[in-house]
């Protein structure tokens, strides 16, 4: 029996309808409800969490048309030295397999702007595809600069150039060398926004180039933590109270709230465990958090309304979370 999109309770099941190679080392998955129902709605920038083998949960940006919820599309880069998720997708996942899916959730929403400059590094093109489509539909000026190692490794590059002539600049390293950001970015005016996704070094270089303008003009989605040294800091012990159960947990130095909850047998959904995916975002009832994630903006961290319990810690006493 089919069901309405609003009736899905995460995690829900999706079936792998097709798997296709779309670039060197990149495959595209088409996912659909096994019973033919429309999947939950989403907006550009959203991702889903796919539950793969042996407890692996990985996030992939949605690239299909948000208006067409009969299926989802995601693209997966094979990372040989990764943590196993992409390797499983490339070598073990088969058409007809049914896997669990969480989301969609959006840590990278497209906000209204005078114009957009989208910048992609490699597989970082994925969350930007539907942002460009959205800008096109709203008649908002936009352009894309797309970096990659080689032309063959850059998913949808030729299609995007053909569809949007004059607005898509594909710049593989083997033809253009390393990115020259002052030339590529130029001036970012009042009301112009830069949306960027890709490797850590590229995003940091963009932020440095924009300087004071970065706080208001730059929106990024990261594959890795902003500052790995912060995550390695063991911190100091603190206590946290779980509001729904009234249970108070002692969190030692070098352990996270998430880990302590798991040790106590308290179920919690998580994935990256380094503050980049947003899966474990939890509301703060009271108290103050030491925010160590790479998702919340400085303003959101100052508001202190939510925290990523996989990496952020409590400050002082009185931390109470909605768990």
Tab-separated table of C-alpha atoms in Angstrom:
chain	number	residue	atom	x	y	z
A	1	UNK	CA	0.000	0.000	0.000
A	2	UNK	CA	1.309	3.451	-0.864
A	3	UNK	CA	1.528	6.223	1.716
A	4	UNK	CA	1.739	9.993	1.775
A	5	UNK	CA	5.166	11.616	2.080
A	6	UNK	CA	4.266	12.987	5.504
A	7	UNK	CA	3.661	9.474	6.848
A	8	UNK	CA	7.322	8.473	6.711
A	9	UNK	CA	8.940	8.088	10.131
A	10	UNK	CA	12.746	8.000	10.038
A	11	UNK	CA	14.498	5.808	9.461
A	12	UNK	CA	12.418	4.630	6.512
A	13	UNK	CA	13.275	2.140	3.796
A	14	UNK	CA	14.402	2.988	0.275
A	15	UNK	CA	15.170	0.618	-2.554
A	16	UNK	CA	18.126	1.053	-4.896
A	17	UNK	CA	16.401	1.511	-8.257
A	18	UNK	CA	19.568	2.075	-10.288
A	19	UNK	CA	23.328	2.565	-9.997
A	20	UNK	CA	25.274	4.295	-12.775
A	21	UNK	CA	28.779	5.653	-13.241
A	22	UNK	CA	28.646	9.382	-13.997
A	23	UNK	CA	32.353	10.298	-13.695
A	24	UNK	CA	35.673	8.672	-12.845
A	25	UNK	CA	35.186	7.236	-9.350
A	26	UNK	CA	31.634	8.608	-8.992
A	27	UNK	CA	28.394	6.632	-9.107
A	28	UNK	CA	24.837	7.936	-9.006
A	29	UNK	CA	22.177	6.101	-7.014
A	30	UNK	CA	18.458	6.407	-7.658
A	31	UNK	CA	16.480	5.544	-4.526
A	32	UNK	CA	12.730	4.967	-4.311
A	33	UNK	CA	10.152	3.787	-1.809
A	34	UNK	CA	9.790	-0.012	-2.161
A	35	UNK	CA	5.988	0.400	-2.309
A	36	UNK	CA	5.962	3.212	-4.853
A	37	UNK	CA	5.004	6.020	-2.473
A	38	UNK	CA	6.367	9.568	-2.845
A	39	UNK	CA	9.332	10.201	-0.583
A	40	UNK	CA	9.490	13.058	1.974
A	41	UNK	CA	9.820	16.550	0.527
A	42	UNK	CA	13.048	18.541	0.682
A	43	UNK	CA	14.686	21.768	-0.454
A	44	UNK	CA	18.004	22.493	-2.225
A	45	UNK	CA	21.019	21.861	0.001
A	46	UNK	CA	19.403	18.941	1.861
A	47	UNK	CA	21.004	15.563	2.413
A	48	UNK	CA	19.905	12.123	3.564
A	49	UNK	CA	21.630	9.661	5.864
A	50	UNK	CA	21.926	6.214	4.299
A	51	UNK	CA	22.346	3.236	6.627
A	52	UNK	CA	24.818	0.925	4.954
A	53	UNK	CA	26.372	-2.350	6.124
A	54	UNK	CA	27.788	-3.001	9.600
A	55	UNK	CA	26.388	0.149	11.188
A	56	UNK	CA	27.849	2.548	8.603
A	57	UNK	CA	25.753	5.707	8.230
A	58	UNK	CA	26.798	8.211	5.588
A	59	UNK	CA	25.394	11.540	4.384
A	60	UNK	CA	24.810	12.262	0.714
A	61	UNK	CA	23.406	15.455	-0.789
A	62	UNK	CA	20.223	15.138	-2.802
A	63	UNK	CA	20.658	16.090	-6.453
A	64	UNK	CA	17.269	15.202	-7.960
A	65	UNK	CA	14.420	17.636	-8.593
A	66	UNK	CA	12.793	18.554	-5.242
A	67	UNK	CA	9.446	18.815	-7.024
A	68	UNK	CA	9.689	15.149	-8.060
A	69	UNK	CA	9.565	12.997	-4.917
A	70	UNK	CA	8.994	9.654	-6.607
A	71	UNK	CA	12.716	9.104	-6.082
A	72	UNK	CA	15.920	10.564	-4.670
A	73	UNK	CA	19.229	10.858	-6.501
A	74	UNK	CA	22.614	10.988	-4.795
A	75	UNK	CA	26.173	10.812	-6.122
A	76	UNK	CA	28.934	8.994	-4.255
A	77	UNK	CA	32.666	9.494	-4.734
A	78	UNK	CA	34.751	6.385	-4.074
A	79	UNK	CA	37.253	7.248	-1.357
A	80	UNK	CA	39.695	4.370	-1.093
A	81	UNK	CA	41.222	5.765	2.094
A	82	UNK	CA	37.859	6.719	3.601
A	83	UNK	CA	35.988	5.042	6.443
A	84	UNK	CA	34.277	2.380	4.331
A	85	UNK	CA	30.963	3.931	3.335
A	86	UNK	CA	31.784	4.889	-0.239
A	87	UNK	CA	33.695	1.646	-0.747
A	88	UNK	CA	30.581	-0.288	0.231
A	89	UNK	CA	28.417	1.730	-2.163
A	90	UNK	CA	30.838	1.184	-5.045
A	91	UNK	CA	31.617	-2.500	-4.481
A	92	UNK	CA	28.753	-4.141	-2.592
A	93	UNK	CA	25.492	-2.202	-2.993
A	94	UNK	CA	23.243	-3.658	-5.706
A	95	UNK	CA	20.103	-2.687	-7.580
A	96	UNK	CA	17.153	-4.031	-5.615
A	97	UNK	CA	18.847	-3.690	-2.218
A	98	UNK	CA	16.671	-2.103	0.450
A	99	UNK	CA	18.416	0.148	2.971
A	100	UNK	CA	17.329	2.501	5.744
A	101	UNK	CA	17.290	6.248	5.204
A	102	UNK	CA	17.076	9.202	7.619
A	103	UNK	CA	16.124	12.743	6.700
A	104	UNK	CA	16.059	14.707	4.593
A	105	UNK	CA	17.727	17.403	6.703
A	106	UNK	CA	19.229	20.676	5.564
A	107	UNK	CA	22.291	22.285	7.153
A	108	UNK	CA	23.027	24.218	3.951
A	109	UNK	CA	19.849	26.053	2.923
A	110	UNK	CA	19.734	28.481	0.000
A	111	UNK	CA	18.698	31.935	1.189
A	112	UNK	CA	17.500	34.816	-0.954
A	113	UNK	CA	20.236	36.972	-2.481
A	114	UNK	CA	20.863	39.571	-5.149
A	115	UNK	CA	23.110	37.074	-6.928
A	116	UNK	CA	24.943	33.830	-6.261
A	117	UNK	CA	28.442	32.592	-6.980
A	118	UNK	CA	28.488	28.823	-6.524
A	119	UNK	CA	31.919	27.239	-6.050
A	120	UNK	CA	32.373	23.466	-6.119
A	121	UNK	CA	35.426	21.374	-5.452
A	122	UNK	CA	35.072	17.841	-6.829
A	123	UNK	CA	32.105	15.976	-5.340
A	124	UNK	CA	31.198	19.259	-3.622
A	125	UNK	CA	29.106	19.931	-6.727
A	126	UNK	CA	26.319	17.718	-5.338
A	127	UNK	CA	24.492	20.134	-2.972
A	128	UNK	CA	24.870	22.968	-5.491
A	129	UNK	CA	23.110	21.320	-8.442
A	130	UNK	CA	19.586	22.061	-7.267
A	131	UNK	CA	20.615	25.449	-5.865
A	132	UNK	CA	21.493	26.496	-9.411
A	133	UNK	CA	18.158	25.190	-10.637
A	134	UNK	CA	16.384	27.156	-7.906
A	135	UNK	CA	18.246	30.350	-8.791
A	136	UNK	CA	17.378	29.782	-12.437
A	137	UNK	CA	13.674	29.399	-11.654
A	138	UNK	CA	13.652	32.596	-9.588
A	139	UNK	CA	15.579	34.522	-12.285
A	140	UNK	CA	18.311	35.368	-9.766
A	141	UNK	CA	21.708	35.979	-11.433
A	142	UNK	CA	24.178	33.207	-10.706
A	143	UNK	CA	27.366	31.585	-11.895
A	144	UNK	CA	29.280	28.418	-11.056
A	145	UNK	CA	33.010	27.835	-10.750
A	146	UNK	CA	33.707	24.107	-10.686
A	147	UNK	CA	37.146	22.820	-9.652
A	148	UNK	CA	38.346	19.218	-9.934
A	149	UNK	CA	41.403	17.077	-10.444
A	150	UNK	CA	40.621	16.100	-14.049
A	151	UNK	CA	37.736	16.765	-16.414
A	152	UNK	CA	36.802	13.090	-16.316
A	153	UNK	CA	36.397	13.130	-12.539
A	154	UNK	CA	33.916	16.019	-12.509
A	155	UNK	CA	30.319	14.810	-12.409
A	156	UNK	CA	27.820	16.607	-14.694
A	157	UNK	CA	30.478	19.089	-15.876
A	158	UNK	CA	29.707	18.807	-19.607
A	159	UNK	CA	25.950	18.756	-19.014
A	160	UNK	CA	26.085	21.911	-16.897
A	161	UNK	CA	28.276	23.732	-19.447
A	162	UNK	CA	25.877	22.815	-22.238
A	163	UNK	CA	22.744	23.747	-20.351
A	164	UNK	CA	24.008	27.038	-18.926
A	165	UNK	CA	26.493	28.469	-21.449
A	166	UNK	CA	28.491	31.401	-20.165
A	167	UNK	CA	27.602	30.809	-16.514
A	168	UNK	CA	29.490	27.584	-15.787
A	169	UNK	CA	33.291	27.703	-15.568
A	170	UNK	CA	34.774	24.205	-15.357
A	171	UNK	CA	38.410	24.331	-14.265
A	172	UNK	CA	40.147	20.934	-13.891
A	173	UNK	CA	43.541	21.172	-12.244
A	174	UNK	CA	45.306	19.277	-15.021
A	175	UNK	CA	44.299	21.977	-17.509
A	176	UNK	CA	44.188	25.154	-15.398
A	177	UNK	CA	46.519	24.477	-12.470
A	178	UNK	CA	45.607	25.300	-8.894
A	179	UNK	CA	42.671	27.677	-8.278
A	180	UNK	CA	43.484	31.379	-8.512
A	181	UNK	CA	40.811	32.640	-6.135
A	182	UNK	CA	41.391	36.392	-6.526
A	183	UNK	CA	40.749	35.970	-10.246
A	184	UNK	CA	37.891	33.505	-9.836
A	185	UNK	CA	36.019	35.320	-7.089
A	186	UNK	CA	36.552	38.921	-8.079
A	187	UNK	CA	34.481	41.377	-6.084
A	188	UNK	CA	31.589	40.182	-3.950
A	189	UNK	CA	29.135	43.046	-3.673
A	190	UNK	CA	26.462	43.913	-1.146
A	191	UNK	CA	23.705	41.306	-1.313
A	192	UNK	CA	25.822	38.812	-3.284
A	193	UNK	CA	26.297	35.394	-1.700
A	194	UNK	CA	28.982	32.765	-2.224
A	195	UNK	CA	27.910	29.143	-1.749
A	196	UNK	CA	30.850	26.740	-1.625
A	197	UNK	CA	31.307	23.042	-0.997
A	198	UNK	CA	34.453	21.011	-1.371
A	199	UNK	CA	37.773	20.177	0.269
A	200	UNK	CA	38.816	21.870	3.496
A	201	UNK	CA	41.694	23.773	1.893
A	202	UNK	CA	39.499	25.282	-0.815
A	203	UNK	CA	36.863	26.487	1.648
A	204	UNK	CA	39.476	27.992	3.958
A	205	UNK	CA	41.129	29.793	1.047
A	206	UNK	CA	37.786	31.264	-0.031
A	207	UNK	CA	37.119	32.476	3.511
A	208	UNK	CA	40.560	34.087	3.737
A	209	UNK	CA	40.080	35.786	0.388
A	210	UNK	CA	36.694	37.225	1.371
A	211	UNK	CA	38.063	38.483	4.697
A	212	UNK	CA	35.530	40.531	6.636
A	213	UNK	CA	32.891	39.846	3.973
A	214	UNK	CA	32.973	36.094	4.715
A	215	UNK	CA	30.740	36.339	7.800
A	216	UNK	CA	27.801	37.666	5.827
A	217	UNK	CA	28.513	36.540	2.267
A	218	UNK	CA	29.937	33.011	2.550
A	219	UNK	CA	27.888	29.840	3.055
A	220	UNK	CA	29.775	26.535	3.108
A	221	UNK	CA	29.203	22.845	3.629
A	222	UNK	CA	32.223	20.921	4.857
A	223	UNK	CA	33.304	17.303	4.493
A	224	UNK	CA	35.722	17.585	7.424
A	225	UNK	CA	35.915	19.564	10.693
A	226	UNK	CA	37.007	23.197	10.553
A	227	UNK	CA	39.633	22.602	13.237
A	228	UNK	CA	40.657	19.029	13.977
A	229	UNK	CA	42.855	20.258	16.852
A	230	UNK	CA	39.762	21.485	18.687
A	231	UNK	CA	38.207	18.036	18.416
A	232	UNK	CA	41.373	16.421	19.758
A	233	UNK	CA	41.291	18.622	22.871
A	234	UNK	CA	40.042	16.313	25.622
A	235	UNK	CA	38.401	19.181	27.510
A	236	UNK	CA	37.365	18.940	31.156
A	237	UNK	CA	34.777	16.678	32.808
A	238	UNK	CA	31.212	17.966	33.059
A	239	UNK	CA	27.714	16.685	33.781
A	240	UNK	CA	24.671	16.765	31.528
A	241	UNK	CA	21.036	16.106	32.399
A	242	UNK	CA	18.757	14.415	29.902
A	243	UNK	CA	15.494	16.315	30.231
A	244	UNK	CA	13.082	13.601	29.117
A	245	UNK	CA	14.406	10.935	31.498
A	246	UNK	CA	15.776	13.185	34.223
A	247	UNK	CA	18.996	11.159	34.099
A	248	UNK	CA	22.244	13.002	34.841
A	249	UNK	CA	25.384	11.693	33.162
A	250	UNK	CA	29.001	12.398	34.034
A	251	UNK	CA	31.036	13.043	30.899
A	252	UNK	CA	34.787	12.592	31.490
A	253	UNK	CA	37.572	14.357	29.640
A	254	UNK	CA	38.167	12.786	26.264
A	255	UNK	CA	34.626	11.356	25.974
A	256	UNK	CA	31.578	12.842	24.291
A	257	UNK	CA	27.979	13.086	25.467
A	258	UNK	CA	27.090	10.760	22.618
A	259	UNK	CA	29.585	8.114	23.723
A	260	UNK	CA	28.451	8.242	27.342
A	261	UNK	CA	24.799	7.938	26.289
A	262	UNK	CA	25.651	4.920	24.161
A	263	UNK	CA	27.559	3.336	27.017
A	264	UNK	CA	24.458	3.707	29.182
A	265	UNK	CA	22.312	2.033	26.530
A	266	UNK	CA	20.470	5.214	25.558
A	267	UNK	CA	19.636	5.120	21.831
A	268	UNK	CA	20.776	8.087	19.771
A	269	UNK	CA	21.175	8.468	16.007
A	270	UNK	CA	24.607	9.635	14.885
A	271	UNK	CA	26.948	9.390	11.940
A	272	UNK	CA	30.085	11.499	11.426
A	273	UNK	CA	31.051	11.858	15.127
A	274	UNK	CA	33.040	14.983	14.270
A	275	UNK	CA	30.422	17.715	14.012
A	276	UNK	CA	30.026	17.918	10.244
A	277	UNK	CA	26.741	16.144	9.452
A	278	UNK	CA	24.170	17.441	11.955
A	279	UNK	CA	22.620	14.027	12.597
A	280	UNK	CA	23.005	14.257	16.383
A	281	UNK	CA	21.931	17.912	16.746
A	282	UNK	CA	20.119	18.226	20.082
A	283	UNK	CA	18.196	21.098	21.648
A	284	UNK	CA	19.672	22.775	24.747
A	285	UNK	CA	17.124	23.311	27.527
A	286	UNK	CA	19.485	25.202	29.816
A	287	UNK	CA	23.180	25.687	30.451
A	288	UNK	CA	25.988	26.567	28.084
A	289	UNK	CA	27.778	24.493	25.459
A	290	UNK	CA	31.368	24.553	24.251
A	291	UNK	CA	30.500	24.354	20.559
A	292	UNK	CA	33.055	22.416	18.532
A	293	UNK	CA	31.040	21.578	15.420
A	294	UNK	CA	31.551	22.790	11.853
A	295	UNK	CA	27.858	23.371	11.112
A	296	UNK	CA	26.434	26.101	13.330
A	297	UNK	CA	27.277	29.697	12.470
A	298	UNK	CA	28.935	31.935	15.041
A	299	UNK	CA	25.546	33.571	15.625
A	300	UNK	CA	23.848	30.201	16.151
A	301	UNK	CA	26.560	29.148	18.568
A	302	UNK	CA	26.085	32.381	20.504
A	303	UNK	CA	22.327	31.729	20.615
A	304	UNK	CA	23.161	28.390	22.295
A	305	UNK	CA	19.877	26.732	21.306
A	306	UNK	CA	21.258	23.441	19.976
A	307	UNK	CA	24.497	21.450	20.086
A	308	UNK	CA	26.123	18.500	18.333
A	309	UNK	CA	26.500	15.965	21.122
A	310	UNK	CA	29.121	13.982	19.177
A	311	UNK	CA	31.754	16.672	19.719
A	312	UNK	CA	30.520	19.700	21.690
A	313	UNK	CA	30.841	19.792	25.452
A	314	UNK	CA	29.299	21.483	28.459
A	315	UNK	CA	30.699	24.554	30.169
A	316	UNK	CA	30.395	24.679	33.944
A	317	UNK	CA	27.274	23.156	35.455
A	318	UNK	CA	23.620	23.087	34.567
A	319	UNK	CA	23.707	21.719	31.014
A	320	UNK	CA	20.313	20.169	30.259
A	321	UNK	CA	19.505	18.790	26.806
A	322	UNK	CA	16.358	17.513	25.108
A	323	UNK	CA	17.173	13.812	25.254
